[in-house]
Short mmCIF file of C-alpha atoms and ligand atoms in Angstrom, two decimals:
data_model
loop_
_atom_site.label_atom_id
_atom_site.label_comp_id
_atom_site.label_asym_id
_atom_site.label_seq_id
_atom_site.Cartn_x
_atom_site.Cartn_y
_atom_site.Cartn_z
CA UNK A 1 -34.02 -36.02 -59.41
CA UNK A 2 -36.18 -38.66 -57.76
CA UNK A 3 -39.75 -38.91 -59.01
CA UNK A 4 -39.27 -36.45 -61.85
CA UNK A 5 -39.63 -37.58 -65.38
CA UNK A 6 -36.44 -37.14 -67.41
CA UNK A 7 -36.42 -36.33 -71.09
CA UNK A 8 -37.31 -39.64 -72.67
CA UNK A 9 -36.12 -41.20 -75.87
CA UNK A 10 -38.80 -41.84 -78.47
CA UNK A 11 -38.04 -45.55 -78.08
CA UNK A 12 -39.01 -45.37 -74.41
CA UNK A 13 -42.17 -43.40 -75.14
CA UNK A 14 -43.17 -45.96 -77.77
CA UNK A 15 -42.53 -48.79 -75.34
CA UNK A 16 -44.61 -47.17 -72.58
CA UNK A 17 -47.53 -46.71 -74.94
CA UNK A 18 -47.72 -50.50 -75.38
CA UNK A 19 -47.69 -51.37 -71.65
CA UNK A 20 -50.58 -51.96 -69.23
CA UNK A 21 -50.86 -48.84 -67.08
CA UNK A 22 -52.33 -48.07 -63.64
CA UNK A 23 -52.42 -45.28 -61.08
CA UNK A 24 -49.29 -45.03 -58.92
CA UNK A 25 -48.82 -44.15 -55.24
CA UNK A 26 -48.18 -40.39 -55.64
CA UNK A 27 -49.69 -38.81 -58.73
CA UNK A 28 -47.74 -40.75 -61.29
CA UNK A 29 -48.65 -43.75 -63.39
CA UNK A 30 -47.08 -47.18 -63.21
CA UNK A 31 -46.54 -49.57 -66.10
CA UNK A 32 -46.29 -53.33 -66.19
CA UNK A 33 -42.97 -54.15 -67.82
CA UNK A 34 -41.58 -57.70 -68.01
CA UNK A 35 -43.87 -58.78 -65.17
CA UNK A 36 -43.15 -55.89 -62.77
CA UNK A 37 -44.73 -52.48 -62.15
CA UNK A 38 -42.51 -49.47 -62.80
CA UNK A 39 -43.22 -45.78 -62.33
CA UNK A 40 -43.19 -43.67 -65.49
CA UNK A 41 -40.36 -41.46 -64.26
CA UNK A 42 -37.95 -44.41 -63.97
CA UNK A 43 -38.85 -46.30 -67.18
CA UNK A 44 -36.13 -44.62 -69.23
CA UNK A 45 -33.53 -45.48 -66.58
CA UNK A 46 -34.60 -49.12 -66.35
CA UNK A 47 -34.59 -49.73 -70.08
CA UNK A 48 -31.23 -47.94 -70.61
CA UNK A 49 -29.66 -49.76 -67.63
CA UNK A 50 -30.76 -53.09 -69.10
CA UNK A 51 -29.48 -52.19 -72.54
CA UNK A 52 -26.18 -50.41 -71.86
CA UNK A 53 -24.78 -51.48 -68.50
CA UNK A 54 -21.72 -53.71 -68.79
CA UNK A 55 -20.98 -55.43 -65.50
CA UNK A 56 -17.38 -55.99 -64.48
CA UNK A 57 -16.48 -59.24 -62.75
CA UNK A 58 -15.46 -57.28 -59.67
CA UNK A 59 -18.68 -55.22 -59.43
CA UNK A 60 -20.90 -55.35 -56.36
CA UNK A 61 -24.61 -54.81 -56.81
CA UNK A 62 -26.89 -54.11 -53.85
CA UNK A 63 -30.40 -55.23 -54.74
CA UNK A 64 -33.40 -54.24 -52.65
CA UNK A 65 -37.10 -53.86 -52.72
CA UNK A 66 -37.83 -50.22 -51.93
CA UNK A 67 -38.10 -49.71 -48.14
CA UNK A 68 -36.31 -52.95 -47.28
CA UNK A 69 -33.35 -51.08 -45.80
CA UNK A 70 -31.48 -49.88 -48.90
CA UNK A 71 -30.02 -46.88 -47.06
CA UNK A 72 -28.63 -49.13 -44.33
CA UNK A 73 -27.15 -51.68 -46.75
CA UNK A 74 -25.51 -48.91 -48.77
CA UNK A 75 -23.93 -47.45 -45.65
CA UNK A 76 -22.67 -50.83 -44.41
CA UNK A 77 -21.24 -51.87 -47.78
CA UNK A 78 -19.58 -48.50 -48.33
CA UNK A 79 -18.14 -48.61 -44.82
CA UNK A 80 -16.84 -52.16 -45.32
CA UNK A 81 -15.25 -51.67 -48.71
CA UNK A 82 -13.62 -48.34 -47.82
CA UNK A 83 -12.42 -49.15 -44.32
CA UNK A 84 -8.74 -48.96 -45.26
CA UNK A 85 -9.21 -45.66 -47.05
CA UNK A 86 -11.08 -44.11 -44.12
CA UNK A 87 -9.58 -45.62 -40.96
CA UNK A 88 -10.62 -42.63 -38.82
CA UNK A 89 -14.32 -43.06 -38.07
CA UNK A 90 -14.51 -39.45 -36.81
CA UNK A 91 -13.66 -38.23 -40.33
CA UNK A 92 -15.77 -40.74 -42.22
CA UNK A 93 -17.70 -39.59 -45.34
CA UNK A 94 -20.84 -41.26 -43.98
CA UNK A 95 -20.92 -38.56 -41.30
CA UNK A 96 -21.43 -35.80 -43.84
CA UNK A 97 -22.80 -37.49 -46.99
CA UNK A 98 -26.07 -39.39 -47.33
CA UNK A 99 -25.60 -43.08 -48.29
CA UNK A 100 -27.68 -42.58 -51.45
CA UNK A 101 -25.10 -40.10 -52.70
CA UNK A 102 -22.21 -42.43 -51.89
CA UNK A 103 -23.77 -45.44 -53.63
CA UNK A 104 -25.55 -44.79 -56.90
CA UNK A 105 -28.79 -46.47 -57.94
CA UNK A 106 -28.04 -47.63 -61.46
CA UNK A 107 -31.51 -47.08 -62.92
CA UNK A 108 -31.30 -43.49 -61.65
CA UNK A 109 -27.87 -43.00 -63.21
CA UNK A 110 -29.23 -44.21 -66.56
CA UNK A 111 -32.40 -42.15 -66.24
CA UNK A 112 -31.57 -39.65 -68.98
CA UNK A 113 -31.32 -39.53 -72.74
CA UNK A 114 -27.52 -39.91 -72.92
CA UNK A 115 -25.77 -43.07 -71.80
CA UNK A 116 -23.76 -42.23 -68.65
CA UNK A 117 -19.98 -42.57 -68.53
CA UNK A 118 -18.95 -44.91 -65.70
CA UNK A 119 -15.20 -44.71 -66.26
CA UNK A 120 -14.61 -42.63 -63.12
CA UNK A 121 -15.83 -45.46 -60.86
CA UNK A 122 -12.89 -47.34 -59.39
CA UNK A 123 -12.81 -51.10 -58.83
CA UNK A 124 -14.57 -52.71 -57.07
CA UNK A 125 -17.52 -50.63 -58.27
CA UNK A 126 -20.34 -50.50 -55.74
CA UNK A 127 -23.80 -49.86 -57.15
CA UNK A 128 -27.36 -50.45 -56.11
CA UNK A 129 -30.62 -51.26 -57.86
CA UNK A 130 -34.30 -51.86 -57.13
CA UNK A 131 -34.70 -54.02 -60.23
CA UNK A 132 -35.90 -57.58 -59.69
CA UNK A 133 -33.39 -60.30 -60.60
CA UNK A 134 -35.16 -61.25 -63.83
CA UNK A 135 -34.87 -57.68 -65.15
CA UNK A 136 -31.15 -57.26 -64.47
CA UNK A 137 -28.90 -56.70 -67.50
CA UNK A 138 -27.51 -59.94 -68.92
CA UNK A 139 -23.94 -58.96 -68.09
CA UNK A 140 -24.85 -58.63 -64.40
CA UNK A 141 -26.20 -62.19 -64.47
CA UNK A 142 -23.41 -63.71 -66.55
CA UNK A 143 -20.37 -62.03 -65.02
CA UNK A 144 -18.97 -63.02 -61.64
CA UNK A 145 -20.14 -59.73 -60.15
CA UNK A 146 -21.59 -60.19 -56.67
CA UNK A 147 -25.15 -59.37 -55.72
CA UNK A 148 -26.28 -58.64 -52.19
CA UNK A 149 -30.03 -58.71 -51.72
CA UNK A 150 -31.60 -57.27 -48.58
CA UNK A 151 -35.23 -58.20 -47.89
CA UNK A 152 -37.69 -57.22 -45.22
CA UNK A 153 -40.93 -58.78 -44.04
CA UNK A 154 -43.88 -57.71 -46.20
CA UNK A 155 -45.83 -56.01 -43.40
CA UNK A 156 -43.04 -53.64 -42.37
CA UNK A 157 -42.07 -53.08 -46.01
CA UNK A 158 -45.64 -52.08 -46.78
CA UNK A 159 -46.07 -49.76 -43.77
CA UNK A 160 -42.69 -48.13 -44.41
CA UNK A 161 -43.64 -47.64 -48.02
CA UNK A 162 -47.01 -46.12 -47.18
CA UNK A 163 -45.37 -43.57 -44.86
CA UNK A 164 -42.66 -42.80 -47.41
CA UNK A 165 -45.05 -42.09 -50.26
CA UNK A 166 -47.29 -39.97 -48.07
CA UNK A 167 -44.30 -37.84 -47.15
CA UNK A 168 -43.52 -37.35 -50.83
CA UNK A 169 -47.06 -36.65 -51.97
CA UNK A 170 -47.70 -32.98 -52.65
CA UNK A 171 -50.14 -31.37 -50.16
CA UNK A 172 -52.53 -30.66 -53.03
CA UNK A 173 -52.87 -34.39 -53.78
CA UNK A 174 -53.94 -35.20 -50.21
CA UNK A 175 -52.92 -38.26 -48.24
CA UNK A 176 -52.97 -41.77 -49.66
CA UNK A 177 -55.18 -43.82 -47.35
CA UNK A 178 -53.77 -46.93 -45.74
CA UNK A 179 -56.62 -48.93 -47.27
CA UNK A 180 -55.93 -47.78 -50.83
CA UNK A 181 -52.21 -48.35 -50.47
CA UNK A 182 -52.83 -51.78 -48.97
CA UNK A 183 -55.07 -52.75 -51.83
CA UNK A 184 -52.43 -51.71 -54.38
CA UNK A 185 -49.63 -53.49 -52.49
CA UNK A 186 -51.64 -56.72 -52.25
CA UNK A 187 -52.42 -56.62 -55.96
CA UNK A 188 -48.71 -56.24 -56.61
CA UNK A 189 -49.12 -52.83 -58.17
CA UNK A 190 -46.43 -50.81 -56.49
CA UNK A 191 -43.13 -49.63 -57.96
CA UNK A 192 -40.85 -52.67 -58.55
CA UNK A 193 -43.65 -54.93 -57.34
CA UNK A 194 -45.18 -57.44 -56.93
CA UNK A 195 -43.18 -57.47 -53.69
CA UNK A 196 -43.29 -61.30 -53.45
CA UNK A 197 -41.99 -61.91 -56.99
CA UNK A 198 -39.18 -59.45 -56.37
CA UNK A 199 -38.08 -61.21 -53.18
CA UNK A 200 -38.42 -64.70 -54.64
CA UNK A 201 -36.30 -63.91 -57.69
CA UNK A 202 -33.27 -63.14 -55.51
CA UNK A 203 -34.07 -65.87 -52.98
CA UNK A 204 -34.01 -68.56 -55.67
CA UNK A 205 -30.75 -67.26 -57.15
CA UNK A 206 -29.15 -67.17 -53.70
CA UNK A 207 -30.00 -70.86 -53.25
CA UNK A 208 -28.77 -71.85 -56.69
CA UNK A 209 -25.70 -69.62 -56.75
CA UNK A 210 -24.68 -68.82 -53.17
CA UNK A 211 -21.28 -67.58 -54.32
CA UNK A 212 -22.99 -64.97 -56.50
CA UNK A 213 -26.05 -63.87 -54.53
CA UNK A 214 -26.14 -63.23 -50.79
CA UNK A 215 -29.64 -63.00 -49.33
CA UNK A 216 -29.91 -60.94 -46.15
CA UNK A 217 -32.98 -60.26 -44.03
CA UNK A 218 -33.55 -56.89 -42.35
CA UNK A 219 -34.91 -58.60 -39.24
CA UNK A 220 -31.82 -60.80 -38.85
CA UNK A 221 -29.54 -57.82 -39.39
CA UNK A 222 -31.34 -55.93 -36.61
CA UNK A 223 -31.06 -58.91 -34.31
CA UNK A 224 -27.44 -59.75 -35.05
CA UNK A 225 -25.81 -56.77 -36.74
CA UNK A 226 -22.23 -57.83 -36.06
CA UNK A 227 -22.61 -61.43 -37.25
CA UNK A 228 -24.34 -60.25 -40.41
CA UNK A 229 -21.70 -57.60 -41.07
CA UNK A 230 -19.05 -60.33 -40.87
CA UNK A 231 -21.15 -62.43 -43.25
CA UNK A 232 -21.34 -59.53 -45.69
CA UNK A 233 -17.58 -58.93 -45.44
CA UNK A 234 -16.83 -62.63 -46.07
CA UNK A 235 -19.18 -62.72 -49.06
CA UNK A 236 -17.67 -59.59 -50.59
CA UNK A 237 -14.20 -61.11 -50.26
CA UNK A 238 -12.98 -58.63 -47.65
CA UNK A 239 -13.24 -60.55 -44.34
CA UNK A 240 -12.18 -58.81 -41.13
CA UNK A 241 -8.64 -59.77 -40.13
CA UNK A 242 -7.85 -60.84 -36.56
CA UNK A 243 -6.10 -57.45 -36.11
CA UNK A 244 -9.24 -55.60 -37.24
CA UNK A 245 -11.38 -57.73 -34.95
CA UNK A 246 -9.06 -56.94 -32.05
CA UNK A 247 -9.18 -53.22 -32.83
CA UNK A 248 -13.00 -53.25 -32.84
CA UNK A 249 -13.36 -52.27 -36.53
CA UNK A 250 -16.48 -54.45 -36.94
CA UNK A 251 -18.23 -52.66 -34.08
CA UNK A 252 -17.11 -49.28 -35.36
CA UNK A 253 -18.65 -49.82 -38.81
CA UNK A 254 -21.81 -51.30 -37.36
CA UNK A 255 -22.24 -48.34 -34.99
CA UNK A 256 -21.41 -45.80 -37.69
CA UNK A 257 -24.18 -47.23 -39.92
CA UNK A 258 -26.76 -47.76 -37.20
CA UNK A 259 -30.14 -46.07 -37.45
CA UNK A 260 -29.45 -44.13 -34.24
CA UNK A 261 -26.21 -42.71 -35.56
CA UNK A 262 -27.15 -41.97 -39.18
CA UNK A 263 -30.58 -40.54 -38.45
CA UNK A 264 -29.17 -37.96 -36.00
CA UNK A 265 -26.56 -36.55 -38.36
CA UNK A 266 -27.07 -33.02 -39.63
CA UNK A 267 -26.81 -34.18 -43.25
CA UNK A 268 -29.60 -36.71 -42.78
CA UNK A 269 -31.80 -34.43 -40.72
CA UNK A 270 -31.68 -31.20 -42.67
CA UNK A 271 -30.28 -31.74 -46.14
CA UNK A 272 -31.61 -33.01 -49.46
CA UNK A 273 -30.22 -35.46 -52.02
CA UNK A 274 -31.58 -35.58 -55.56
CA UNK A 275 -34.37 -33.18 -54.64
CA UNK A 276 -35.63 -35.33 -51.75
CA UNK A 277 -35.14 -34.60 -48.04
CA UNK A 278 -32.71 -37.14 -46.58
CA UNK A 279 -34.84 -37.50 -43.46
CA UNK A 280 -37.53 -39.38 -45.40
CA UNK A 281 -35.15 -42.35 -45.51
CA UNK A 282 -35.01 -42.51 -41.72
CA UNK A 283 -38.32 -43.05 -39.95
CA UNK A 284 -38.28 -45.60 -37.11
CA UNK A 285 -35.94 -48.34 -38.33
CA UNK A 286 -37.65 -51.02 -36.24
CA UNK A 287 -39.02 -54.50 -36.71
CA UNK A 288 -42.76 -54.93 -36.13
CA UNK A 289 -43.89 -51.32 -36.52
CA UNK A 290 -46.71 -52.73 -38.68
CA UNK A 291 -48.53 -53.78 -35.51
CA UNK A 292 -49.45 -50.15 -34.92
CA UNK A 293 -51.10 -49.73 -38.31
CA UNK A 294 -52.57 -52.92 -39.77
CA UNK A 295 -56.02 -54.19 -38.85
CA UNK A 296 -56.56 -57.86 -38.00
CA UNK A 297 -58.15 -58.30 -41.40
CA UNK A 298 -55.20 -56.74 -43.20
CA UNK A 299 -52.75 -58.93 -41.28
CA UNK A 300 -54.74 -62.03 -42.19
CA UNK A 301 -54.83 -61.09 -45.86
CA UNK A 302 -51.14 -60.22 -46.14
CA UNK A 303 -50.13 -63.38 -44.24
CA UNK A 304 -52.29 -65.49 -46.54
CA UNK A 305 -50.79 -64.01 -49.71
CA UNK A 306 -47.27 -64.42 -48.32
CA UNK A 307 -47.93 -68.02 -47.33
CA UNK A 308 -49.30 -68.84 -50.76
CA UNK A 309 -46.52 -67.11 -52.66
CA UNK A 310 -43.65 -68.47 -50.54
CA UNK A 311 -45.11 -71.96 -50.13
CA UNK A 312 -42.50 -74.61 -50.87
CA UNK A 313 -39.67 -72.11 -51.42
CA UNK A 314 -38.15 -72.36 -47.94
CA UNK A 315 -38.42 -68.60 -47.51
CA UNK A 316 -40.02 -67.37 -44.27
CA UNK A 317 -40.33 -64.12 -42.41
P1 A3P B 1 -39.18 -47.55 -41.48
O1 A3P B 1 -40.04 -46.71 -42.38
O2 A3P B 1 -39.86 -48.80 -41.05
O3 A3P B 1 -38.62 -46.79 -40.34
P2 A3P B 1 -34.98 -47.83 -47.73
O4 A3P B 1 -33.63 -47.43 -47.23
O5 A3P B 1 -34.97 -49.11 -48.53
O6 A3P B 1 -35.71 -46.73 -48.34
O7 A3P B 1 -35.79 -48.28 -46.42
C1 A3P B 1 -36.15 -47.34 -45.45
C2 A3P B 1 -36.43 -48.06 -44.16
O8 A3P B 1 -35.19 -48.45 -43.55
C3 A3P B 1 -37.13 -47.15 -43.16
O9 A3P B 1 -37.91 -48.03 -42.34
C4 A3P B 1 -35.94 -46.56 -42.42
O10 A3P B 1 -36.27 -46.02 -41.16
C5 A3P B 1 -35.06 -47.80 -42.29
N1 A3P B 1 -33.63 -47.45 -42.08
C6 A3P B 1 -32.94 -46.43 -42.62
N2 A3P B 1 -31.67 -46.45 -42.18
C7 A3P B 1 -31.56 -47.51 -41.35
C8 A3P B 1 -30.48 -48.03 -40.56
N3 A3P B 1 -29.30 -47.48 -40.56
N4 A3P B 1 -30.72 -49.13 -39.83
C9 A3P B 1 -31.94 -49.72 -39.82
N5 A3P B 1 -33.00 -49.26 -40.53
C10 A3P B 1 -32.82 -48.17 -41.29
#
């Protein structure tokens, strides 16, 4: 279950006791591990994923900062890779199953005492992760497995994150103020943060190894969903054929995975996955929603940090 501590190995407990610790966004604590902040409940999963996961050359790993559009990327990638298996869009699994159930987050899969058995996953295996590039298991870096990173501008990522955590906070804990959340986000202390280091890790790899890491931006995907879906298909080695283009398959997958379509489905409105209501993953799905929430001072501060951190890297939002 999300946000619930699993039974931990003694090794993990010992490790946590050595790490710098701070208050998290709900009621949990976060720990600084290899340069990034991780919530207590996921520590076991992260460490076991790093230690035991053996990447296959044909694996596909979706890597995102939380709230960058993970749900969308999972749906699109699942739709792309399984389009021959599910040619009838009216019968598609995405209509009745939440994308988080269809594409597993590896650190969640490993978040238990026993090492999970992955033999039932068929090739190409499609997984996702929130881990930054530097924390990925060595085999994921050294194999020819492909990594797709989806990033989103820091202001929308932050606002989305603030809403998300407030929806998960128990009533008894009260709401997390925008100011407190903002302060934590800016200091980098949010799960899988600092946000900027997370984004830059994948950005640099995508420049150095474009055949291995594809870097997508949420804003560009919203603006040009079809072109970016084709880009994703080409990168994953399953480009759309002229026949598919003529039949409108690209549009079908894009529409199937759109915010409007997914957010209105019964499964995503009224059901839960891993103990969390699916609807929390669908809020507005827009670019620029931050304008409604951030003060001029907050905007100035976040822009300044982003400018400093991304200076000279070629990355812009
Ligand atoms: P907002 O809170 O700004 O609406 P994640 O999937 O990484 O948890 O990110 C969640 C964010 O992606 C939320 O942003 C959510 O509304 C948006 N989202 C979910 N599904 C989407 C889709 N199919 N297309 C575009 N955005 C989507």
